[in-house]
mmCIF file of C-alpha atoms in Angstrom:
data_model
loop_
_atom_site.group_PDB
_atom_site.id
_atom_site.type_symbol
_atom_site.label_atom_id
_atom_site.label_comp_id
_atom_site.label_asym_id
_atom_site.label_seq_id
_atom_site.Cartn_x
_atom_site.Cartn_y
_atom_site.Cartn_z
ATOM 1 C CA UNK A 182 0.000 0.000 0.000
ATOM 2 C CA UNK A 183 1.447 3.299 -0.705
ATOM 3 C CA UNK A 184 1.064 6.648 1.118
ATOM 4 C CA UNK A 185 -1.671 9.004 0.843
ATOM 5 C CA UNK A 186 -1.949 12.751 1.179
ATOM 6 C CA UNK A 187 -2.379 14.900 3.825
ATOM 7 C CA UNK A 188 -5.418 15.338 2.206
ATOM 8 C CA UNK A 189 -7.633 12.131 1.559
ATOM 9 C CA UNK A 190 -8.099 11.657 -1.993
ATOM 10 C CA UNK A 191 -11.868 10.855 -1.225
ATOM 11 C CA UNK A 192 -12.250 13.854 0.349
ATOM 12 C CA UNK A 193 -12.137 15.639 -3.090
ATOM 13 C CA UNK A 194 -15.359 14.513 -4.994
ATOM 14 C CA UNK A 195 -18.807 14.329 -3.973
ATOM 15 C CA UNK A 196 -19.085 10.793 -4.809
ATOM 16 C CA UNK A 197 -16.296 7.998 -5.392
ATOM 17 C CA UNK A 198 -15.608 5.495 -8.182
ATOM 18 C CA UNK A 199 -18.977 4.973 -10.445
ATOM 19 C CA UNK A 200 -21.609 6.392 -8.008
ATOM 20 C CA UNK A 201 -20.324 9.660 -9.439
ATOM 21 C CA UNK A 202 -21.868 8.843 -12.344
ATOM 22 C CA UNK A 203 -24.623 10.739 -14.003
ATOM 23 C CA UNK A 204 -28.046 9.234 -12.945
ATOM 24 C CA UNK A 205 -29.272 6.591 -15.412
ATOM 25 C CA UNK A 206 -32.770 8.197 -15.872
ATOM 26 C CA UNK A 207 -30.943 11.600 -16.832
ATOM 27 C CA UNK A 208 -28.158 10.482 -19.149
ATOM 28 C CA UNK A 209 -31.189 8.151 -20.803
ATOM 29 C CA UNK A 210 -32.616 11.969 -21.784
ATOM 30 C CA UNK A 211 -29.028 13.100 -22.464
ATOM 31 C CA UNK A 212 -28.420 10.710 -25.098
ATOM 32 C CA UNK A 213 -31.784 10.216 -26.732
ATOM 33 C CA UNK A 214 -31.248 12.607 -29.427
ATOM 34 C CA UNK A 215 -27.998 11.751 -29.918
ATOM 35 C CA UNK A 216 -28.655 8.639 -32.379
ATOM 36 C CA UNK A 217 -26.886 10.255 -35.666
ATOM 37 C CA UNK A 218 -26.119 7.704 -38.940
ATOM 38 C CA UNK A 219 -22.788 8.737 -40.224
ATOM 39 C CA UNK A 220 -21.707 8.469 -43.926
ATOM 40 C CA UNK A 221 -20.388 4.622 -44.682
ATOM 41 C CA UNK A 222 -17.330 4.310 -44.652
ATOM 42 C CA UNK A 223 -15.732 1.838 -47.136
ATOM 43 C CA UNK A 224 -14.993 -1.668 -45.055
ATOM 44 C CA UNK A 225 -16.378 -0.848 -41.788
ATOM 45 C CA UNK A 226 -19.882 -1.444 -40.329
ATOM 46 C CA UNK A 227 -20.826 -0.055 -36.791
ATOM 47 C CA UNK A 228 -22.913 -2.808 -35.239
ATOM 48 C CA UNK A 229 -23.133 -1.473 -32.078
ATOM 49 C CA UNK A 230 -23.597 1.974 -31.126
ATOM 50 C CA UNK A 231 -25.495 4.456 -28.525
ATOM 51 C CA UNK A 232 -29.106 2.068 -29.742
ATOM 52 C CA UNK A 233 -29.049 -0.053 -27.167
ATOM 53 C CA UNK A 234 -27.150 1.360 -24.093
ATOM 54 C CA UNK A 235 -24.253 -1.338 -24.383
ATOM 55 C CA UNK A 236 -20.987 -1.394 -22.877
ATOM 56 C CA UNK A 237 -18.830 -0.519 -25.689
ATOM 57 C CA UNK A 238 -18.837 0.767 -29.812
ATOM 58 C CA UNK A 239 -18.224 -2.037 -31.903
ATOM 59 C CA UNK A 240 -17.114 -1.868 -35.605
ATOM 60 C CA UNK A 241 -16.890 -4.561 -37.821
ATOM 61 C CA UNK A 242 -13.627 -4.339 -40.154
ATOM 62 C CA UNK A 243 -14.257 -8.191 -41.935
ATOM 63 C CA UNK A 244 -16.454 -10.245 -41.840
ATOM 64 C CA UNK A 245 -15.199 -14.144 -41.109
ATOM 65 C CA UNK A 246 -13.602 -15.909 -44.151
ATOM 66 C CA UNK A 247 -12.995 -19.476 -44.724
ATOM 67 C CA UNK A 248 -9.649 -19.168 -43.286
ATOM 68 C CA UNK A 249 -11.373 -17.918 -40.059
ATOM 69 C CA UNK A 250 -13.137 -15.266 -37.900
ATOM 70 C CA UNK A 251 -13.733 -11.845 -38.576
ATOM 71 C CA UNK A 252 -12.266 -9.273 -36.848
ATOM 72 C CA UNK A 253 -14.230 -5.764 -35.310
ATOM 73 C CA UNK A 254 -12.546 -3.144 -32.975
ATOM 74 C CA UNK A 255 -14.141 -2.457 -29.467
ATOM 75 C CA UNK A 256 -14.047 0.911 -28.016
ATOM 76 C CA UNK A 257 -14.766 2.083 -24.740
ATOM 77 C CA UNK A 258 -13.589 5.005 -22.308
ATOM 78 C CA UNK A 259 -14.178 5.314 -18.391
ATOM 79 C CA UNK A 260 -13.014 7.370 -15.759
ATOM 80 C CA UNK A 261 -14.132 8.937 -12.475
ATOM 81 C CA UNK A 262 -13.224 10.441 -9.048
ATOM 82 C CA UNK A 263 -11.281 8.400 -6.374
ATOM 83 C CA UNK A 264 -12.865 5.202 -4.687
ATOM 84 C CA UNK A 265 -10.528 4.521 -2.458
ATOM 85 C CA UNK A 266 -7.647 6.867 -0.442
ATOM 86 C CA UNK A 267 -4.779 4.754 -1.519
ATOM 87 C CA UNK A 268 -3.372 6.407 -5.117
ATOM 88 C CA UNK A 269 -2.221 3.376 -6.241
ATOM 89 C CA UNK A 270 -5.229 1.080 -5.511
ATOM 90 C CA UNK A 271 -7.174 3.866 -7.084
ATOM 91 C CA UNK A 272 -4.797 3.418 -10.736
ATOM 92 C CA UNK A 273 -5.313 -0.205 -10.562
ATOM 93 C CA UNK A 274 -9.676 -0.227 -9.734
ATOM 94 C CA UNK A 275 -10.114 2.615 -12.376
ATOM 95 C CA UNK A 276 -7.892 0.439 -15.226
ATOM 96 C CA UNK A 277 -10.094 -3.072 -14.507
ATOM 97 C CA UNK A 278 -13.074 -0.809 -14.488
ATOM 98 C CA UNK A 279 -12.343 0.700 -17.910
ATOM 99 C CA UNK A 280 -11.185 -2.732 -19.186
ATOM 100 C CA UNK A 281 -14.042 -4.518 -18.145
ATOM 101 C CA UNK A 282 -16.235 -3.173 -21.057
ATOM 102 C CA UNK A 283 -14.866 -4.631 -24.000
ATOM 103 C CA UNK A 284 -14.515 -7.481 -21.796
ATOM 104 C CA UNK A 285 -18.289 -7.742 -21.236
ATOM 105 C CA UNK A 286 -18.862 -7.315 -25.147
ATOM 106 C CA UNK A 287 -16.591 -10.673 -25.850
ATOM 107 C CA UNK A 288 -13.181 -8.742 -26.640
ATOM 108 C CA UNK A 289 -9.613 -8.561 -25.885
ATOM 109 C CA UNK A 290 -7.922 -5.145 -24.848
ATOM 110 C CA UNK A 291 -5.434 -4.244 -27.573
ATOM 111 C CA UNK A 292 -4.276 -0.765 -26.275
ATOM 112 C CA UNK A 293 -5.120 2.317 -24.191
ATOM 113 C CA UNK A 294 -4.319 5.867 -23.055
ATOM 114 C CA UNK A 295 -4.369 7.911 -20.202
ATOM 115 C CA UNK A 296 -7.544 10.348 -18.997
ATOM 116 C CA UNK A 297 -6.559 11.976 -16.082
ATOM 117 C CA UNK A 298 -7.707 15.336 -14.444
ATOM 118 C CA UNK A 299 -5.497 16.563 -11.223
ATOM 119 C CA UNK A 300 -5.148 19.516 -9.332
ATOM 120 C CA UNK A 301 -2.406 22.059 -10.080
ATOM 121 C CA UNK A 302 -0.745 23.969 -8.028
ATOM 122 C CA UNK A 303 -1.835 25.929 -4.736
ATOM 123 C CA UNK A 304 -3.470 24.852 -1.311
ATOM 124 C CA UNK A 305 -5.901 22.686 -3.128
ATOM 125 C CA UNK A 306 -3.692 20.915 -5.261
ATOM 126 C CA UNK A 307 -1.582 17.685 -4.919
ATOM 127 C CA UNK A 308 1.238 16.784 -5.743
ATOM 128 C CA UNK A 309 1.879 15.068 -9.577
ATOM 129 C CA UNK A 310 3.993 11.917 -7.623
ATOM 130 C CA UNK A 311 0.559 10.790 -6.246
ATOM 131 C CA UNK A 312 -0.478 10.971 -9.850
ATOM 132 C CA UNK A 313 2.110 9.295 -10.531
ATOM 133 C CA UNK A 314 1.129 6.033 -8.353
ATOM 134 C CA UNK A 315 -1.983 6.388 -10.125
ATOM 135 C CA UNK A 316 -0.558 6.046 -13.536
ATOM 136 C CA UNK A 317 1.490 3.322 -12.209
ATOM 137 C CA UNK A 318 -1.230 1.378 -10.742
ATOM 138 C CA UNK A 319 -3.448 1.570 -14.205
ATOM 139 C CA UNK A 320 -0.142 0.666 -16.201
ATOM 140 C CA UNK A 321 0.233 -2.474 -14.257
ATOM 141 C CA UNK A 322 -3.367 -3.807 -14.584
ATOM 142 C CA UNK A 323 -3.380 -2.789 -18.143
ATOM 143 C CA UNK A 324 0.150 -4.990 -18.777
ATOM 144 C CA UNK A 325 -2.029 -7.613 -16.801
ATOM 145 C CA UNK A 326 -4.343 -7.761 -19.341
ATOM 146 C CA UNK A 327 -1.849 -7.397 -21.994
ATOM 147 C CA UNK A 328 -2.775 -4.307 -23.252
ATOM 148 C CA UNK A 329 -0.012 -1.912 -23.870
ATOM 149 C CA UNK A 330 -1.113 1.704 -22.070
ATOM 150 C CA UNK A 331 0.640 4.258 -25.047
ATOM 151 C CA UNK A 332 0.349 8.175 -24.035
ATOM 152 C CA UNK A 333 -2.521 9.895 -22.651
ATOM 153 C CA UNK A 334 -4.117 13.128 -21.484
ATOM 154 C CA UNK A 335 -4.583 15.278 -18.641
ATOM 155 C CA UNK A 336 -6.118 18.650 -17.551
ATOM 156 C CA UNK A 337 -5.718 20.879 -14.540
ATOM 157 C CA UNK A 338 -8.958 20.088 -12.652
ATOM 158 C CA UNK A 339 -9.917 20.618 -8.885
ATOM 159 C CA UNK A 340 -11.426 17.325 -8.466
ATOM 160 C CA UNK A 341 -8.804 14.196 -9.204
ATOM 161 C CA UNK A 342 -10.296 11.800 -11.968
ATOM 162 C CA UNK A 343 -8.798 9.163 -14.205
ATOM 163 C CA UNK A 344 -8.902 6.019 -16.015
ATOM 164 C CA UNK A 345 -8.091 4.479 -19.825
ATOM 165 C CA UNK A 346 -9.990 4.755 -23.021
ATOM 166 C CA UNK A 347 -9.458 1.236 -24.450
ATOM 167 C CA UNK A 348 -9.476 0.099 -28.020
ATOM 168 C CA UNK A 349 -9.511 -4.320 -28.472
ATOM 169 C CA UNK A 350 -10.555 -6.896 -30.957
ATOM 170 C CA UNK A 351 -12.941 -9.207 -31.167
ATOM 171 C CA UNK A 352 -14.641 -11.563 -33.547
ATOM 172 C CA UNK A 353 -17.680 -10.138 -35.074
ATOM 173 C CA UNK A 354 -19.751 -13.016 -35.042
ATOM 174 C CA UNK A 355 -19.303 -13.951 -31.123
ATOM 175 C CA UNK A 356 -20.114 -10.735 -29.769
ATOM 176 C CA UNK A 357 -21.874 -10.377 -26.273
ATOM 177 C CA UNK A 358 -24.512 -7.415 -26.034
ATOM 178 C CA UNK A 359 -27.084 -6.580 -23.933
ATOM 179 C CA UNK A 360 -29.966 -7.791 -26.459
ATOM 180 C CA UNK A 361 -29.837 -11.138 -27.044
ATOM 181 C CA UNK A 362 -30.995 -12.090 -23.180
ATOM 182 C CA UNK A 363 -33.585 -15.117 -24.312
ATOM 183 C CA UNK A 364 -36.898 -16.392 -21.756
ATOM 184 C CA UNK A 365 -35.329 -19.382 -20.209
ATOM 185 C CA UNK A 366 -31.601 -18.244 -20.032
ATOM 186 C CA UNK A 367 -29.757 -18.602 -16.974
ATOM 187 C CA UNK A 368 -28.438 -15.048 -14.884
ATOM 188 C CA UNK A 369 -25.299 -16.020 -13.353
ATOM 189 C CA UNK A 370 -22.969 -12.875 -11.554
ATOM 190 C CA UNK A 371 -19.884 -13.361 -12.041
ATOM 191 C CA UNK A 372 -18.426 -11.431 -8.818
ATOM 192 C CA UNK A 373 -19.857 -10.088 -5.037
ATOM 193 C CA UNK A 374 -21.619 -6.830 -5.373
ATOM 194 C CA UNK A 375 -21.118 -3.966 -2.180
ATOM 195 C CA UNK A 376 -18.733 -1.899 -3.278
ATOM 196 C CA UNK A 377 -20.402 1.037 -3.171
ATOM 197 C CA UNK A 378 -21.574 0.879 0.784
ATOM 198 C CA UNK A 379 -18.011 0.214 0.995
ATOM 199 C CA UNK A 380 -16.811 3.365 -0.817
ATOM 200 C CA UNK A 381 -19.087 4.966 1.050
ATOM 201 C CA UNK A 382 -18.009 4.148 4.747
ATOM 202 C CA UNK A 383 -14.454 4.446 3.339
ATOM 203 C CA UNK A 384 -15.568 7.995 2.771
ATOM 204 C CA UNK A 385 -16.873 8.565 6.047
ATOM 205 C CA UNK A 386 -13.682 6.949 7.678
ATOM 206 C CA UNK A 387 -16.184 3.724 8.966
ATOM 207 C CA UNK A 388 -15.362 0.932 6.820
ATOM 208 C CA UNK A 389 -12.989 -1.992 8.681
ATOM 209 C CA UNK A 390 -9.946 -2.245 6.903
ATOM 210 C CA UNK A 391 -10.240 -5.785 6.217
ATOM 211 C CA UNK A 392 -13.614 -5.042 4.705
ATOM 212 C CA UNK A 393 -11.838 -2.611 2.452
ATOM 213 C CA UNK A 394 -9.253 -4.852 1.433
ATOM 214 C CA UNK A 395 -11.598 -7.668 0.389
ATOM 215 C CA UNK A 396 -13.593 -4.821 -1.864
ATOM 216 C CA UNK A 397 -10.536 -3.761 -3.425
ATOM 217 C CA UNK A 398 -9.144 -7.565 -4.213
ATOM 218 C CA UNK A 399 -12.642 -7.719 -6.489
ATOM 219 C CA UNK A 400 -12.523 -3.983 -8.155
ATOM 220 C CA UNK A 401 -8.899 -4.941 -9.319
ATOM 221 C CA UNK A 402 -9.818 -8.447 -10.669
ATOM 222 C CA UNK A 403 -9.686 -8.762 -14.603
ATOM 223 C CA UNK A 404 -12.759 -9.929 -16.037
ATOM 224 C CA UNK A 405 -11.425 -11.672 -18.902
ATOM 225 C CA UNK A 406 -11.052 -14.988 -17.464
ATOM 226 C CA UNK A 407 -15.344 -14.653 -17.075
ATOM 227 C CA UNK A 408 -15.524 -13.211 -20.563
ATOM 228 C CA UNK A 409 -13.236 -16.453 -21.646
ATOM 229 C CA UNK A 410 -15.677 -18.598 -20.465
ATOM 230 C CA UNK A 411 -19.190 -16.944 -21.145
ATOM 231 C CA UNK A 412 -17.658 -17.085 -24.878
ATOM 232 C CA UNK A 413 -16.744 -20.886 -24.829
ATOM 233 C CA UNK A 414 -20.237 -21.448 -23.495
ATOM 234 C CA UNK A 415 -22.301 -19.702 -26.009
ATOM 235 C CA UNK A 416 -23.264 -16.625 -23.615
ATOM 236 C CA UNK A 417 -24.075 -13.916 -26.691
ATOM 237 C CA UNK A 418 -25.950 -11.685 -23.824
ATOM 238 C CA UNK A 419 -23.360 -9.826 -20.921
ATOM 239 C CA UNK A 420 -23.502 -6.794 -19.514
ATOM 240 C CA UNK A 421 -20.816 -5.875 -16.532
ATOM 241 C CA UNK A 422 -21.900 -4.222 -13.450
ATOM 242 C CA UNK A 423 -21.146 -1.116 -12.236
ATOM 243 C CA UNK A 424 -22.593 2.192 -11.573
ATOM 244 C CA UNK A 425 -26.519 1.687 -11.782
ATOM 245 C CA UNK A 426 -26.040 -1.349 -9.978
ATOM 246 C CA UNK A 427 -27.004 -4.877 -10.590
ATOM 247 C CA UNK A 428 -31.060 -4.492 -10.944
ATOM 248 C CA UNK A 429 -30.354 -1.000 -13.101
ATOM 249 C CA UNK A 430 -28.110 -3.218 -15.458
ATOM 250 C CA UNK A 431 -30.388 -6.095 -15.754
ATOM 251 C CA UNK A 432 -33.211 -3.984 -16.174
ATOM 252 C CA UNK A 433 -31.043 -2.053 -19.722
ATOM 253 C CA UNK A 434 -30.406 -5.967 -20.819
ATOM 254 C CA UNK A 435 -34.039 -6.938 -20.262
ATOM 255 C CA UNK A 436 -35.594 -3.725 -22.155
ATOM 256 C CA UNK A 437 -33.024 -3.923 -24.914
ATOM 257 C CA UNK A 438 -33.494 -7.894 -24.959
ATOM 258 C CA UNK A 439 -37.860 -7.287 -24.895
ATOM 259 C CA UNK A 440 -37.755 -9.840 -21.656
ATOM 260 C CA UNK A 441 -38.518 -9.795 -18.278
ATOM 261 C CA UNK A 442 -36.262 -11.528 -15.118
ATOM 262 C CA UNK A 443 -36.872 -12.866 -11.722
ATOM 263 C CA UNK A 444 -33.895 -12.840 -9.281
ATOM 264 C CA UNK A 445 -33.593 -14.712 -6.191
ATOM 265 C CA UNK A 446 -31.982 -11.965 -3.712
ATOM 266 C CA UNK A 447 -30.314 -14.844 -1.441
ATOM 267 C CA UNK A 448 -28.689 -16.369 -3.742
ATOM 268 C CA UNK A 449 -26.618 -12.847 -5.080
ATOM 269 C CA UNK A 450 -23.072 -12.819 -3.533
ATOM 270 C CA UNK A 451 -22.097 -10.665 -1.312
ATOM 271 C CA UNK A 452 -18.700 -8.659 -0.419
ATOM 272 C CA UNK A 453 -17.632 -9.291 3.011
ATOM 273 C CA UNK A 454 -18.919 -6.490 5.535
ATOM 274 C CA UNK A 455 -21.300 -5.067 2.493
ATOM 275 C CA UNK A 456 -24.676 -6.378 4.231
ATOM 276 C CA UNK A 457 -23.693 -4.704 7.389
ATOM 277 C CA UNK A 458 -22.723 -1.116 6.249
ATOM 278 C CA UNK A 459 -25.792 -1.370 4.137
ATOM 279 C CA UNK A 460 -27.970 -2.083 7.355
ATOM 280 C CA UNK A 461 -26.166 1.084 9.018
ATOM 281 C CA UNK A 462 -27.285 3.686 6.199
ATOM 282 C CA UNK A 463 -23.723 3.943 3.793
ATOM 283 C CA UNK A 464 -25.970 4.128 0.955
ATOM 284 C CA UNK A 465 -24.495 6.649 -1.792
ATOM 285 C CA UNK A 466 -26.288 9.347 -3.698
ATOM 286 C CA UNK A 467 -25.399 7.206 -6.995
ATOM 287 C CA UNK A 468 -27.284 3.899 -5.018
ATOM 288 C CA UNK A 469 -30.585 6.359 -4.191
ATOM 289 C CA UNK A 470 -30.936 7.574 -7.572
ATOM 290 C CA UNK A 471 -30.356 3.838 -9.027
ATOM 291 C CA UNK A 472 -33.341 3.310 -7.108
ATOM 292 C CA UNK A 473 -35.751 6.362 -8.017
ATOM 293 C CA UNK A 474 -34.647 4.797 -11.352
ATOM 294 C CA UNK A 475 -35.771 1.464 -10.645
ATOM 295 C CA UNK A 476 -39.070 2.442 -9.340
ATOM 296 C CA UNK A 477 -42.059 0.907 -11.491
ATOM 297 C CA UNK A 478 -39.401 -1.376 -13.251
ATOM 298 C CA UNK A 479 -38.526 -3.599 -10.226
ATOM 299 C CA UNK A 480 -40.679 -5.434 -7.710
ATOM 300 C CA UNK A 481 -38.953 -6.485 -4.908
ATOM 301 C CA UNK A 482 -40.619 -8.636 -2.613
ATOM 302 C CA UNK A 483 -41.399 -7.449 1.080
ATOM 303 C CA UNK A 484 -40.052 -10.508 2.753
ATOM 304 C CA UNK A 485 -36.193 -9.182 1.191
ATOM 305 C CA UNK A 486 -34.261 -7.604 3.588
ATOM 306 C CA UNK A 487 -33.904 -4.089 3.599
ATOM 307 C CA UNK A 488 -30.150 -4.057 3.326
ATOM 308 C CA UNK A 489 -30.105 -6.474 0.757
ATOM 309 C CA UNK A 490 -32.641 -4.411 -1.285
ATOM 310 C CA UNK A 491 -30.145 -1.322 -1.146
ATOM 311 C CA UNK A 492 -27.310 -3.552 -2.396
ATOM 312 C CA UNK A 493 -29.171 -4.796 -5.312
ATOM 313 C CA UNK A 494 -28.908 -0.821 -6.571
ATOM 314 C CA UNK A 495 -25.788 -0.545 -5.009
ATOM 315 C CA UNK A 496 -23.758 1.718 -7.441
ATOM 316 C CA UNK A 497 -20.739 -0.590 -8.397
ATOM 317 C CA UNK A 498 -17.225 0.026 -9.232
ATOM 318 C CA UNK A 499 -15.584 -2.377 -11.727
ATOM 319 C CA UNK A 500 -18.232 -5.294 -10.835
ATOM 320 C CA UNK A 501 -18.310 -8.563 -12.449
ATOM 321 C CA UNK A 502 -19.864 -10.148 -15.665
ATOM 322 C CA UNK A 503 -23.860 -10.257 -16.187
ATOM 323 C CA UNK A 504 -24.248 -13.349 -17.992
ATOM 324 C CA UNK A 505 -27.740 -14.847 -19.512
ATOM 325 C CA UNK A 506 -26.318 -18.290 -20.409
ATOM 326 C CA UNK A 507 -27.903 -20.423 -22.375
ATOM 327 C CA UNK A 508 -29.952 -23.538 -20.159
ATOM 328 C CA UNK A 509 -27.885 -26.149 -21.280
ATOM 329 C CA UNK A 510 -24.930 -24.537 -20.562
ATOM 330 C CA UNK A 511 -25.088 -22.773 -17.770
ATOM 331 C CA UNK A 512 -24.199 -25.664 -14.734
ATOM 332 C CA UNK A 513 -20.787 -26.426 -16.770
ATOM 333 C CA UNK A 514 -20.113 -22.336 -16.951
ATOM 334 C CA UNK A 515 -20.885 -21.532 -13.477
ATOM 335 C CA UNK A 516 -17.851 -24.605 -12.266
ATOM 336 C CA UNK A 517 -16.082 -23.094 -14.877
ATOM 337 C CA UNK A 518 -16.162 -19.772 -13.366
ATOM 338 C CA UNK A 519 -16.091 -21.342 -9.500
ATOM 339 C CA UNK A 520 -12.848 -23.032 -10.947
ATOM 340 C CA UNK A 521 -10.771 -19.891 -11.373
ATOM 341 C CA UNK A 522 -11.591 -18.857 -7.943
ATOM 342 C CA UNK A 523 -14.448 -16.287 -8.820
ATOM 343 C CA UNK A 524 -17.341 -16.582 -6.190
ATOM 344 C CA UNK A 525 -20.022 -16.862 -9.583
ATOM 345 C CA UNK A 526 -23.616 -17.332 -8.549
ATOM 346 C CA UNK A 527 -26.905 -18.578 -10.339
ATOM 347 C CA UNK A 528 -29.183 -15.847 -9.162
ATOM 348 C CA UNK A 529 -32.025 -15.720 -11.400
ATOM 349 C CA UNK A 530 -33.556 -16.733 -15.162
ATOM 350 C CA UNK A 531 -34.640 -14.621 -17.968
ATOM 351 C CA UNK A 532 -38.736 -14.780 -18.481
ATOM 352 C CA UNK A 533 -40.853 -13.527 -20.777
ATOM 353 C CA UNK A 534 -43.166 -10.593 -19.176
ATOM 354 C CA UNK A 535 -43.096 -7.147 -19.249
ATOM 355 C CA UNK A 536 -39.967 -5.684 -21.105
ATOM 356 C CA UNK A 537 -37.477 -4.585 -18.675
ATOM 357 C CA UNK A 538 -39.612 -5.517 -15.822
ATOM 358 C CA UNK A 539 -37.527 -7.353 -12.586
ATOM 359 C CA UNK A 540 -39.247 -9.361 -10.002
ATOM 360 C CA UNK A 541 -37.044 -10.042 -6.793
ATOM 361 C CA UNK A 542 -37.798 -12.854 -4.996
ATOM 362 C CA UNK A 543 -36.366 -13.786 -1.500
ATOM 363 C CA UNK A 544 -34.738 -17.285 -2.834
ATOM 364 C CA UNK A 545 -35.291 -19.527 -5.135
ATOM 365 C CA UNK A 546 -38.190 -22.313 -4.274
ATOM 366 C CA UNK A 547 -37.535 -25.766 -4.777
#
C-alpha cells in the first residue's frame, strides 16, 4: 500500500468510483437525441452503437472468411473520481473498471491511453507523484491484461479523476450485447456486489480495513477470465456491473433484450462487511438515484431484507460479468467460473413478461 496525502483523496469529490456517475434516468434523456447515422465508410460497419445502451462501440472491419473469424474493434472510455484513499489502488480499480467493457462485449484489450484530471498547483492541489502512483497502478493492470497503455491526457482540474480509453478486438460473429438475453436463459454474476456501501463508509472513515481490502481484491480483478468462459459457453448476452447497480443493469439488458427476469436476492453474492454497512445507512447518492430509477421497473418482494434491497442498486465500481447463459450450458459455466476462484452465482432466469420488468424474490423455491 502506498502513502496518501495529507489530504484524503476521497475527500475531493462528492461521490467515489462509479456512483459519481450521471443518474441513469438523466443520461437516458441526455443521449436520446444523440442517435446520428454517419456516412459509410468503405470496409467498416458499426454494429453497435449508442441504440441499445451497451458497454462498448463495436465496428466490424471483416467479416469471417474461410480461413477464419472476422475481426471488429471495441471501443470504450471510463473514468471517475477516487474510490478509495490509496493512489495506487485507485490506478489499478479505475484500469479493470475501464477494461471490463470490452470485456463484457466478448473482446480482448489491444491498447489504451491515459484520462486523467489533477489539481495544479496551490493549497488545493496535490502533488503530480501521487499521480504518478496512479498512472502506475493503471499501467500495471493494463500490462495484466496485456494491453499496452501508449500516451494519454490530462487537464488541470480541482477534483482528481482518471482512467483508460481502451481500443480491443474481437470476432464479429461472437459478440456479447445486452440484447440477445432469451426467456429461459440462466443469470449467473460473475463477482460479489457492495462496493459502493463500501466506498461509502471508506468515505466517512467507517469501513474496517479488512472489509476494504476484500472490496478492493474484487474492483482490481480482470474480467477476462469470465468473458473467456461466457464465450466458450455460447453466452451472446453480458452486460458488466457497475454504476446503476445490478437491478439497473439487468433492467437495460431486459428492455433492450424485450424480456422480463426474476432474481432470487439470497442467492446474489455478497462482499464481506457489504450487508452490514448497508444495514447502518452507507448508501451513496449514486445507489438512491439507481433506485428512483428502478421504481415501477422492479418489484422487490417485502419478505427481502432491507439491506439487501439497497445492495441490489448498489452503485458498483468495476463489478463482475452479467451473464444470460444459455440452459444447457449454464451448470458447466458456473464450475467453470467457481474453478478460477471467482465466487459466480446462479441468481435468477430470464422470463418472458413485461420488457425490462424485474421481479425479486427472497430465494429460489424448490
Amino acid at each position: 500500500m502506498t502513502d496518501v496525502t495529507a489530504r484524503r483523496l476521497t475527500s475531493y469529490a462528492h461521490g467515489g468510483g462509479c456512483a459519481c456517475k450521471i443518474s441513469p434516468g438523466e443520461l437516458e434523456q441526455l443521449v436520446a437525441g444523440l442517435l446520428v447515422t454517419p456516412p459509410a465508410t468503405a470496409g467498416t460497419r458499426l454494429l453497435v452503437g449508442l441504440d441499445d445502451g451497451d458497454d462498448a462501440a463495436v465496428t466490424e472491419l471483416t467479416g469471417a472468411t474461410a480461413d477464419g473469424a472476422g475481426l471488429a474493434v471495441v471501443s470504450t472510455a471510463d473514468f471517475f473520481t477516487p474510490v478509495v484513499d490509496d493512489a495506487y489502488d485507485w490506478g489499478r480499480i479505475a484500469a479493470a473498471n475501464a477494461l471490463s467493457d470490452v470485456y463484457a462485449m466478448g473482446g480482448r484489450p489491444l491498447f489504451a491511453v491515459n484520462l486523467a484530471a489533477w489539481p495544479g498547483e496551490g493549497p488545493e492541489g496535490l502533488d503530480l507523484a501521487i499521480l504518478g502512483q496512479v498512472l502506475r497502478g493503471g499501467a500495471e493492470v493494463a500490462a495484466e491484461a496485456g494491453c499496452f497503455v501508449a500516451g494519454g491526457h490530462t487537464i488541470d482540474d480541482p477534483v482528481p479523476k482518471y482512467g483508460l480509453a481502451v481500443t480491443g478486438l474481437a470476432d464479429p460473429a461472437r459478440l456479447m450485447t445486452i440484447d440477445r438475453a432469451t426467456p429461459g436463459d440462466q443469470l449467473i454474476l460473475t463477482k460479489a456486489i457492495g462496493t459502493g456501501v463500501v466506498a461509502t463508509a471508506l468515505k466517512g472513515g467507517q469501513a474496517p480495513e479488512d472489509v476494504i481490502t476484500a472490496a478492493v481484491a474484487s474492483m482490481i480483478l480482470l474480467n477476462a477470465g469470465a468473458s473467456q468462459a461466457a464465450l466458450q459457453a455460447g453466452v451472446r448476452a453480458a452486460t458488466d456491473v457497475t454504476g446503476f447497480g445490478l437491478l439497473g443493469h439487468l433492467h437495460r439488458m431486459l428492455a433492450a433484450s424485450q424480456a422480463a427476469a426474476r432474481i432470487h436476492a439470497a442467492s446474489v453474492p455478497l462482499l464481506p462487511g457489504a450487508a452490514e454497512l448497508a444495514r447502518a445507512g452507507f448508501i451513496s447518492g449514486g445507489t438512491r438515484a439507481n433506485t428512483e430509477r428502478m421504481r415501477g421497473f422492479a418489484a422487490v418482494d417485502p419478505a427481502v431484507p432491507a439491506e439487501i434491497a439497497v445492495l441490489l442498486h448498489d452503485a458498483q465500481t468495476s463489478g463482475g460479468l452479467l451473464l444470460a447463459a444459455p440452459p444447457a450450458a449454464a451448470a458447466a459455466l458456473l464450475d467453470a467460473l467457481r474453478a478460477q476462484g471467482l465466487p459466480a452465482a446462479l441468481i435468477g432466469d430470464i422470463v418472458a413478461g413485461e420488457s425490462g420488468h424485474v421481479d425479486v424474490y427472497p430465494a429460489r423455491s424448490e
